[in-house]
Amino acid sequence: MKLVQRALLAQISLLILLTGCASQGVNFTCPVPPTVVACSSPALVLKQELDSMIARELLPYSVASIKVVSLKSGVTLYETNPYQLMPPASVQKLFTAAAILSRLGPDHTIETSVAISPDNNTLYVRGCGDPLLKTADLKQMVSELSGKLSPGRTYKLVGDTGCFDETYWGSGWMWDDEPGPDAMYLSALSVNGNTVRVTVSPGQAAMLPLKVSTEPATRYVEIENTGKTGKPGGPCAVSVTRPAGDRDNHIRISGLLAPGCSSVSRRLTVWRPELYTLTLLAELLQQTGTKTTPLKLGAAPPDAEKLAAMRHQVSEIVSVVLKKSDNLGAENLLKYLAHTKSGQKGTAAEGAEVIKEYLRQNGIATNRLVIADGSGVSRYNLTNADTITRLLVAVYRDQAIYPFFVNALPRAGKDGTLVRRMKGTPAEGKVKAKTGTMTGVSALAGYTVTTDGEPLAFSMIMQNFVGSEQRVRNLQDRIAVLLSTFSARPPDI
């Protein structure tokens, strides 16, 4: 009888051991007793370590939504609160980038052009939201116009912004982000990020006005300079701003800069970017002897003859949007998605529907997803780690766009918004991911490769923390390093 009991107990023990190992979802055979220690699989060790880090550094006051998936096997290596909805901050740009690469292709170009009316009296400047357009591009178009315009003639200059609606700001944006360059106004005619750079430096002697310059130099902004040059050894304290809600592009400069103080440079948004673009073009035309009448908006006739154009590829724009986390680029791409689908004035809401359509085509549910804008500035955006990771998997499987998408992502310790993160760690150069930051929210989502060469997709959003996001970023970096050094091979016995 004792012999039977011992045999039965041995069988039960073995069954419990094997069941425990199988529950970890790993693809290796756990050894039988007496070598019980080997049953701690690498995946279980990874889970325990990540759970411990999150509990120690976030809980109970803050929350994290994290998911890590093998792109080779499709197995979920780790997850915690994967369905918890949170604002993703700038990780939202991944949705915009993937959708436009898939729908239009990386070689598609967005054009800004100058055309002339059949009666040769009116120049039409038509834009579709190229966010990379700079003053240098306008100069290039003016150069192309040389010889095509009548010397000494005065032309009407009209802006055609029919590609987009007239909504200048995103839904759910914060009023007090203005006039920072990341909360720029939106328009189908955009230039210089819809900002102007103002540089202030000490004057020649104490109590003389501060020296002020703008880039580009333009009459579109008005400068009120009450700042003074201080006494030697005095303070270096100056304010350069445009009052929130200002509609006159009135820039105020105040304070003191003592001799020897470094120059202060600020990028500030401008109201009515389409008129800003037209003003810069008119000023450049005037330098070549071509005069224009007061500026206005209107649609270019179908028979207007194109005289000059500037184009940028979608792949170029996506690279800037993801590497530099460019908000204007993401917002303009969102509206451009809508415009290319309907042929009408593109809106953010219609662009969001195009993104959702792309997600559904890839088997990603959209019934618990809020897309309020293209950049992630809005607090109305809601998603989770599961949805973001599914997006990353879908892009990885689409080799027509994946190379452009992954190369546009910041590389840890190398470039973009990750240039100073994970430097000197095993994750340097391996982690390619989009960052996201707003008050109380920090996110990181992208790709890495394990020690075994296994590609992973990961997403993590952390929110409801107080103070600097640096502590949370450090946690994200340690998690990314842990994933990059992970090995699924069982330890040697």
XYZ file of C-alpha atoms in Angstrom:
493
model
C 0.000 0.000 0.000
C 2.827 2.450 0.890
C 4.501 1.648 -2.420
C 1.325 2.536 -4.330
C 0.953 5.793 -2.370
C 4.555 6.780 -3.122
C 4.109 6.082 -6.817
C 0.883 8.097 -6.886
C 2.510 11.045 -5.104
C 5.430 10.965 -7.523
C 3.066 11.090 -10.494
C 1.080 13.975 -9.007
C 4.283 15.916 -8.280
C 5.508 15.425 -11.814
C 2.125 16.503 -13.239
C 2.117 19.686 -11.128
C 5.659 20.516 -12.186
C 5.003 20.032 -15.903
C 1.717 21.969 -15.711
C 3.496 24.884 -14.048
C 6.089 24.946 -16.777
C 3.532 24.742 -19.577
C 1.617 27.702 -18.168
C 4.550 29.937 -19.031
C 3.968 29.407 -22.743
C 7.617 28.682 -23.557
C 8.859 26.315 -26.214
C 11.249 24.098 -24.336
C 10.828 20.970 -22.202
C 11.193 21.389 -18.483
C 13.431 18.761 -16.890
C 11.881 16.246 -14.504
C 12.846 16.023 -10.823
C 15.180 16.232 -9.129
C 16.428 19.162 -11.310
C 13.517 21.448 -10.288
C 15.467 24.753 -10.454
C 15.674 24.663 -14.268
C 11.904 25.109 -14.486
C 12.283 28.909 -14.118
C 12.018 29.783 -17.804
C 13.666 32.917 -19.234
C 10.202 34.293 -20.034
C 9.126 33.815 -16.410
C 12.283 35.493 -15.141
C 11.673 38.419 -17.527
C 8.090 38.774 -16.300
C 9.126 38.699 -12.658
C 11.828 41.298 -13.205
C 9.549 43.658 -15.145
C 6.722 43.248 -12.629
C 9.149 44.066 -9.833
C 10.496 47.186 -11.578
C 7.004 48.525 -12.294
C 5.707 47.799 -8.788
C 8.740 49.413 -7.199
C 8.850 52.572 -9.307
C 5.266 53.273 -10.415
C 2.680 51.621 -8.207
C 0.360 52.375 -6.489
C 0.065 55.993 -7.597
C 0.886 55.686 -11.286
C -0.161 53.182 -13.928
C 1.482 51.517 -16.929
C 0.112 49.845 -20.058
C 2.820 47.620 -21.560
C 2.965 44.878 -24.157
C 5.912 43.071 -25.774
C 5.451 40.705 -28.726
C 7.849 38.491 -30.650
C 7.728 39.390 -34.339
C 9.091 35.948 -35.139
C 6.633 33.740 -33.291
C 3.798 36.134 -32.466
C 4.047 35.112 -28.802
C 3.397 37.782 -26.177
C 6.518 37.873 -24.011
C 5.131 40.331 -21.489
C 2.065 42.443 -20.810
C 0.556 44.427 -18.009
C -2.679 46.401 -18.338
C -2.432 46.025 -22.133
C -6.016 47.237 -22.679
C -5.907 50.202 -20.285
C -6.832 53.312 -22.292
C -4.464 56.268 -21.994
C -3.447 59.337 -24.003
C -0.374 58.214 -25.977
C 1.157 61.684 -26.417
C 3.431 61.766 -29.489
C 3.321 57.998 -29.949
C 0.055 58.925 -31.710
C 2.237 59.896 -34.677
C 2.836 56.188 -35.385
C -0.789 55.839 -36.497
C -0.562 58.832 -38.834
C 2.758 57.748 -40.325
C 1.701 54.142 -40.941
C -1.600 55.145 -42.547
C -0.153 57.652 -44.997
C 2.753 55.383 -45.992
C 0.287 52.586 -46.663
C -2.380 54.650 -48.429
C -0.223 56.939 -50.580
C 3.183 55.257 -50.618
C 6.583 56.652 -49.584
C 7.260 58.232 -53.010
C 4.054 60.278 -53.102
C 4.807 64.020 -53.103
C 3.006 66.988 -51.574
C 3.254 70.075 -53.736
C 3.249 73.835 -53.238
C 2.898 75.729 -56.510
C 2.589 79.166 -58.087
C 0.283 79.509 -61.097
C -0.798 82.491 -63.206
C -4.307 83.348 -64.376
C -5.126 83.294 -68.102
C -5.236 87.117 -68.159
C -1.727 87.277 -66.600
C -2.958 89.492 -63.757
C -3.069 87.118 -60.783
C -0.559 84.755 -59.195
C -2.118 81.861 -57.274
C -0.121 80.165 -54.542
C -1.611 76.756 -53.843
C -0.544 74.608 -50.898
C -1.619 71.220 -49.589
C 0.101 71.347 -46.240
C 3.730 70.567 -47.056
C 5.212 70.919 -43.546
C 8.811 70.985 -44.788
C 8.440 74.164 -46.867
C 11.036 76.755 -45.871
C 11.982 80.291 -46.904
C 14.704 78.762 -49.090
C 12.017 76.861 -51.013
C 10.100 80.084 -51.617
C 13.314 81.657 -52.903
C 13.736 78.722 -55.269
C 10.211 79.212 -56.634
C 10.837 82.946 -57.082
C 13.938 82.014 -59.039
C 11.829 79.724 -61.241
C 9.428 82.617 -61.856
C 12.259 84.783 -63.135
C 11.758 85.439 -66.828
C 8.148 84.212 -66.723
C 6.675 87.420 -65.263
C 6.363 90.782 -66.991
C 8.904 93.345 -65.704
C 7.364 96.285 -63.855
C 3.935 94.706 -63.708
C 1.929 94.592 -60.457
C 0.263 91.239 -59.776
C -2.504 90.198 -57.456
C -1.198 87.544 -55.077
C -3.848 85.026 -53.974
C -3.467 82.065 -51.624
C -5.377 78.881 -52.431
C -5.829 76.853 -49.234
C -8.620 74.649 -50.544
C -6.891 71.375 -49.596
C -7.695 71.902 -45.880
C -10.505 73.278 -43.772
C -10.149 76.556 -41.874
C -9.676 75.033 -38.403
C -6.402 76.467 -37.154
C -5.904 74.368 -34.037
C -6.353 70.778 -32.967
C -9.263 69.500 -30.892
C -8.350 69.211 -27.215
C -5.170 71.272 -27.428
C -4.117 73.275 -24.366
C -4.391 77.059 -24.605
C -1.309 77.632 -22.466
C 0.961 75.769 -24.900
C 0.777 78.865 -27.090
C 2.962 80.495 -28.447
C 5.420 77.585 -28.228
C 6.521 76.153 -31.593
C 4.929 72.761 -30.876
C 1.455 74.322 -30.694
C 1.616 76.029 -34.083
C -1.413 77.104 -36.090
C -2.450 74.922 -39.018
C -2.974 75.787 -42.672
C -2.672 74.249 -46.124
C -0.103 76.996 -46.788
C 2.620 76.429 -44.198
C 6.201 77.657 -44.070
C 9.055 77.506 -41.544
C 6.968 75.335 -39.248
C 4.527 78.279 -39.059
C 6.948 79.978 -36.710
C 9.393 82.855 -36.690
C 12.690 82.808 -34.799
C 13.400 85.908 -32.695
C 16.959 86.525 -31.463
C 17.789 89.094 -28.781
C 21.271 90.229 -27.727
C 22.776 93.039 -25.593
C 23.112 96.505 -27.082
C 26.282 98.558 -27.349
C 26.054 100.158 -23.910
C 24.083 100.118 -20.666
C 20.416 101.227 -20.902
C 20.396 101.090 -24.699
C 17.662 98.935 -26.298
C 18.398 95.286 -26.855
C 19.296 94.283 -30.412
C 16.541 92.225 -32.065
C 16.468 90.238 -35.286
C 14.027 87.786 -36.815
C 14.543 84.792 -39.073
C 13.188 85.251 -41.607
C 13.315 89.031 -41.702
C 9.711 90.023 -42.405
C 7.132 92.717 -41.852
C 4.573 90.039 -40.944
C 5.414 90.266 -37.237
C 5.475 93.433 -35.149
C 8.191 93.802 -32.508
C 7.639 95.729 -29.266
C 11.052 95.994 -27.645
C 11.185 97.458 -24.131
C 14.202 95.372 -23.175
C 17.359 97.163 -22.107
C 21.054 96.480 -21.986
C 22.087 96.103 -18.364
C 25.202 97.155 -16.540
C 28.313 94.956 -16.726
C 27.911 92.018 -14.374
C 24.164 92.511 -14.299
C 21.422 89.917 -14.880
C 20.741 87.952 -18.038
C 16.944 87.853 -17.818
C 14.797 88.567 -20.835
C 11.293 87.596 -21.997
C 10.527 86.964 -25.677
C 6.897 86.052 -26.293
C 3.674 86.596 -28.163
C 0.695 86.830 -25.798
C -1.539 83.772 -25.854
C -4.569 84.487 -28.011
C -2.855 87.364 -29.827
C -4.152 87.792 -33.385
C -1.839 90.627 -34.484
C 1.477 88.724 -34.420
C 2.671 91.219 -31.826
C 5.923 90.025 -30.237
C 6.934 91.563 -26.916
C 10.489 91.738 -25.631
C 11.267 92.872 -22.098
C 13.924 92.498 -19.410
C 17.665 93.024 -19.156
C 20.708 91.526 -20.840
C 24.038 92.709 -19.498
C 27.097 92.957 -21.780
C 28.588 89.493 -22.067
C 25.237 87.739 -21.752
C 24.568 85.127 -24.415
C 21.992 85.889 -27.060
C 18.481 84.583 -26.413
C 16.667 82.895 -29.291
C 13.011 81.810 -29.338
C 10.782 80.233 -31.973
C 7.264 81.623 -31.739
C 4.126 80.653 -33.638
C 2.461 83.061 -36.058
C -1.265 83.589 -36.512
C -2.721 82.948 -39.998
C 0.174 80.904 -41.465
C -1.240 81.207 -44.998
C -0.881 84.996 -44.899
C 2.592 84.560 -43.428
C 3.540 82.382 -46.417
C 2.076 84.876 -48.888
C 3.832 87.788 -47.174
C 7.230 86.084 -47.388
C 6.661 85.303 -51.057
C 5.561 88.892 -51.773
C 8.673 90.229 -50.023
C 10.909 87.924 -52.073
C 9.159 88.936 -55.309
C 9.601 92.586 -54.407
C 13.358 92.016 -54.086
C 13.360 90.957 -57.751
C 11.344 93.996 -58.836
C 7.930 92.306 -58.990
C 5.205 94.153 -57.115
C 2.030 92.666 -55.649
C -1.272 94.081 -54.428
C -2.617 93.431 -50.895
C -2.891 89.718 -50.227
C -6.079 87.695 -50.182
C -7.338 84.101 -50.364
C -9.222 82.407 -53.151
C -9.392 79.320 -55.348
C -7.131 79.049 -58.382
C -9.078 78.560 -61.637
C -8.630 75.201 -63.407
C -6.996 76.885 -66.398
C -4.325 78.710 -64.378
C -0.859 77.897 -65.745
C 1.642 76.451 -63.269
C 4.897 78.422 -63.319
C 6.819 77.064 -60.336
C 6.499 74.274 -57.785
C 8.216 72.713 -54.781
C 7.598 69.123 -53.673
C 8.551 66.881 -50.757
C 8.056 63.125 -50.594
C 5.873 61.492 -47.970
C 8.883 59.438 -46.811
C 10.850 62.672 -46.146
C 7.964 64.136 -44.170
C 7.378 60.949 -42.152
C 11.072 60.872 -41.222
C 10.862 64.396 -39.780
C 7.535 63.638 -38.084
C 8.886 60.570 -36.269
C 12.544 61.422 -35.647
C 11.951 65.015 -34.564
C 8.388 64.468 -33.310
C 7.184 67.255 -35.581
C 3.618 68.192 -34.683
C 2.922 70.326 -37.761
C 3.955 67.489 -40.059
C 1.665 65.013 -38.306
C -1.328 67.363 -38.331
C -0.901 68.307 -41.982
C -0.524 64.651 -42.980
C -3.755 63.858 -41.144
C -5.715 66.482 -43.085
C -3.952 65.536 -46.309
C -5.111 61.946 -45.848
C -8.679 63.230 -45.719
C -8.201 65.505 -48.725
C -6.742 62.757 -50.919
C -9.666 60.482 -50.112
C -12.525 62.932 -50.626
C -11.025 65.498 -52.971
C -12.581 68.110 -50.693
C -11.182 70.239 -47.870
C -9.467 67.808 -45.528
C -10.455 67.805 -41.863
C -8.855 66.163 -38.845
C -12.003 64.141 -38.151
C -12.071 62.745 -41.699
C -8.350 61.999 -41.498
C -8.954 60.062 -38.296
C -11.520 57.936 -40.127
C -8.946 57.135 -42.817
C -6.548 55.950 -40.092
C -9.263 53.823 -38.500
C -10.044 52.303 -41.876
C -6.370 51.362 -42.236
C -6.376 49.788 -38.769
C -9.496 47.755 -39.473
C -7.982 46.510 -42.733
C -5.166 45.111 -40.611
C -7.498 43.435 -38.131
C -7.091 46.067 -35.406
C -10.256 47.010 -33.521
C -11.152 50.707 -33.427
C -14.260 50.676 -31.239
C -12.218 51.574 -28.151
C -9.878 54.067 -29.761
C -10.066 57.871 -29.894
C -8.116 59.690 -32.609
C -8.533 63.403 -32.000
C -5.482 64.624 -33.910
C -2.476 63.365 -35.846
C 0.320 64.408 -33.496
C -0.751 63.375 -29.992
C -0.961 66.930 -28.646
C -4.639 66.459 -27.794
C -5.638 65.097 -24.420
C -8.676 63.566 -26.114
C -6.609 60.824 -27.791
C -7.034 57.407 -26.180
C -5.344 54.102 -27.006
C -3.464 51.310 -25.249
C -0.334 49.182 -25.501
C -2.197 46.327 -27.182
C -3.431 48.495 -30.067
C -0.060 50.187 -30.579
C 1.767 46.856 -30.582
C -0.704 45.433 -33.105
C -0.017 48.457 -35.299
C 3.737 47.826 -35.075
C 3.230 44.175 -36.004
C 1.066 45.141 -39.009
C 3.705 47.577 -40.281
C 6.463 44.990 -39.784
C 4.558 42.539 -41.967
C 4.122 45.090 -44.750
C 7.563 45.176 -46.324
C 6.444 47.822 -48.825
C 6.411 50.414 -46.038
C 8.301 48.856 -43.097
C 11.821 49.922 -44.231
C 10.701 53.562 -44.523
C 8.785 53.408 -41.242
C 11.521 51.832 -39.128
C 14.264 54.029 -40.602
C 12.208 57.094 -39.688
C 12.096 56.091 -36.016
C 14.585 57.602 -33.559
C 17.494 55.252 -32.733
C 18.551 54.897 -29.112
C 21.698 56.891 -28.418
C 22.044 57.856 -32.081
C 19.502 60.371 -33.376
C 16.111 62.015 -33.075
C 14.367 62.245 -29.722
C 16.353 59.217 -28.457
C 19.782 60.690 -29.172
C 20.585 61.109 -25.442
C 18.791 58.014 -24.184
C 20.237 54.501 -23.667
C 23.616 55.745 -24.865
C 26.412 53.330 -23.997
C 23.974 50.502 -23.215
C 23.289 47.277 -25.145
C 20.140 48.994 -26.463
C 22.106 51.714 -28.258
C 21.336 51.545 -31.967
C 19.115 48.477 -31.443
C 16.035 50.180 -30.043
C 14.139 52.128 -32.718
C 11.134 53.750 -31.148
C 8.827 56.758 -30.956
C 8.777 58.799 -27.791
C 5.773 60.553 -26.308
C 5.632 63.189 -23.595
C 3.016 65.444 -22.056
C 2.420 66.498 -18.471
C 1.849 63.328 -16.450
C 2.266 61.032 -19.474
C 5.331 59.341 -20.958
C 5.381 56.711 -23.702
C 7.816 54.692 -25.788
C 6.889 52.306 -28.600
C 8.833 50.622 -31.365
C 11.181 47.756 -32.120
C 14.270 46.058 -30.757
C 16.193 42.806 -31.220
C 17.061 40.297 -28.477
C 20.447 38.703 -27.862
C 19.175 35.720 -29.865
C 18.432 37.960 -32.851
C 14.685 37.732 -32.283
C 12.856 40.928 -33.365
C 10.396 42.375 -30.862
C 7.660 44.990 -31.001
C 6.918 46.789 -27.754
C 4.738 49.567 -26.434
C 4.633 51.225 -23.041
C 2.538 54.139 -21.820
C 2.944 55.403 -18.259
C 0.737 58.062 -16.752
C -0.484 59.788 -13.594
C 2.904 60.713 -12.218
C 3.888 63.995 -10.608
C 6.948 66.055 -11.412
C 9.613 65.494 -14.025
C 9.149 62.689 -16.534
C 12.867 61.827 -16.323
C 12.326 59.185 -13.650
C 9.721 57.472 -15.828
C 11.938 57.747 -18.906
C 14.744 56.077 -17.006
C 12.408 53.195 -16.184
C 11.410 52.884 -19.835
C 15.056 52.848 -20.860
C 15.885 50.073 -18.393
C 12.960 48.045 -19.714
C 14.168 48.570 -23.294
C 17.693 47.484 -22.311
C 16.276 44.394 -20.600
C 14.359 43.468 -23.755
C 17.417 44.062 -25.927
C 19.522 41.716 -23.773
C 16.839 39.059 -23.348
C 17.521 35.472 -24.436
C 14.817 32.835 -24.778
C 17.372 30.048 -24.443
C 17.040 28.192 -21.139
C 20.011 28.510 -18.801
C 22.598 25.776 -18.804
C 22.097 23.202 -16.088
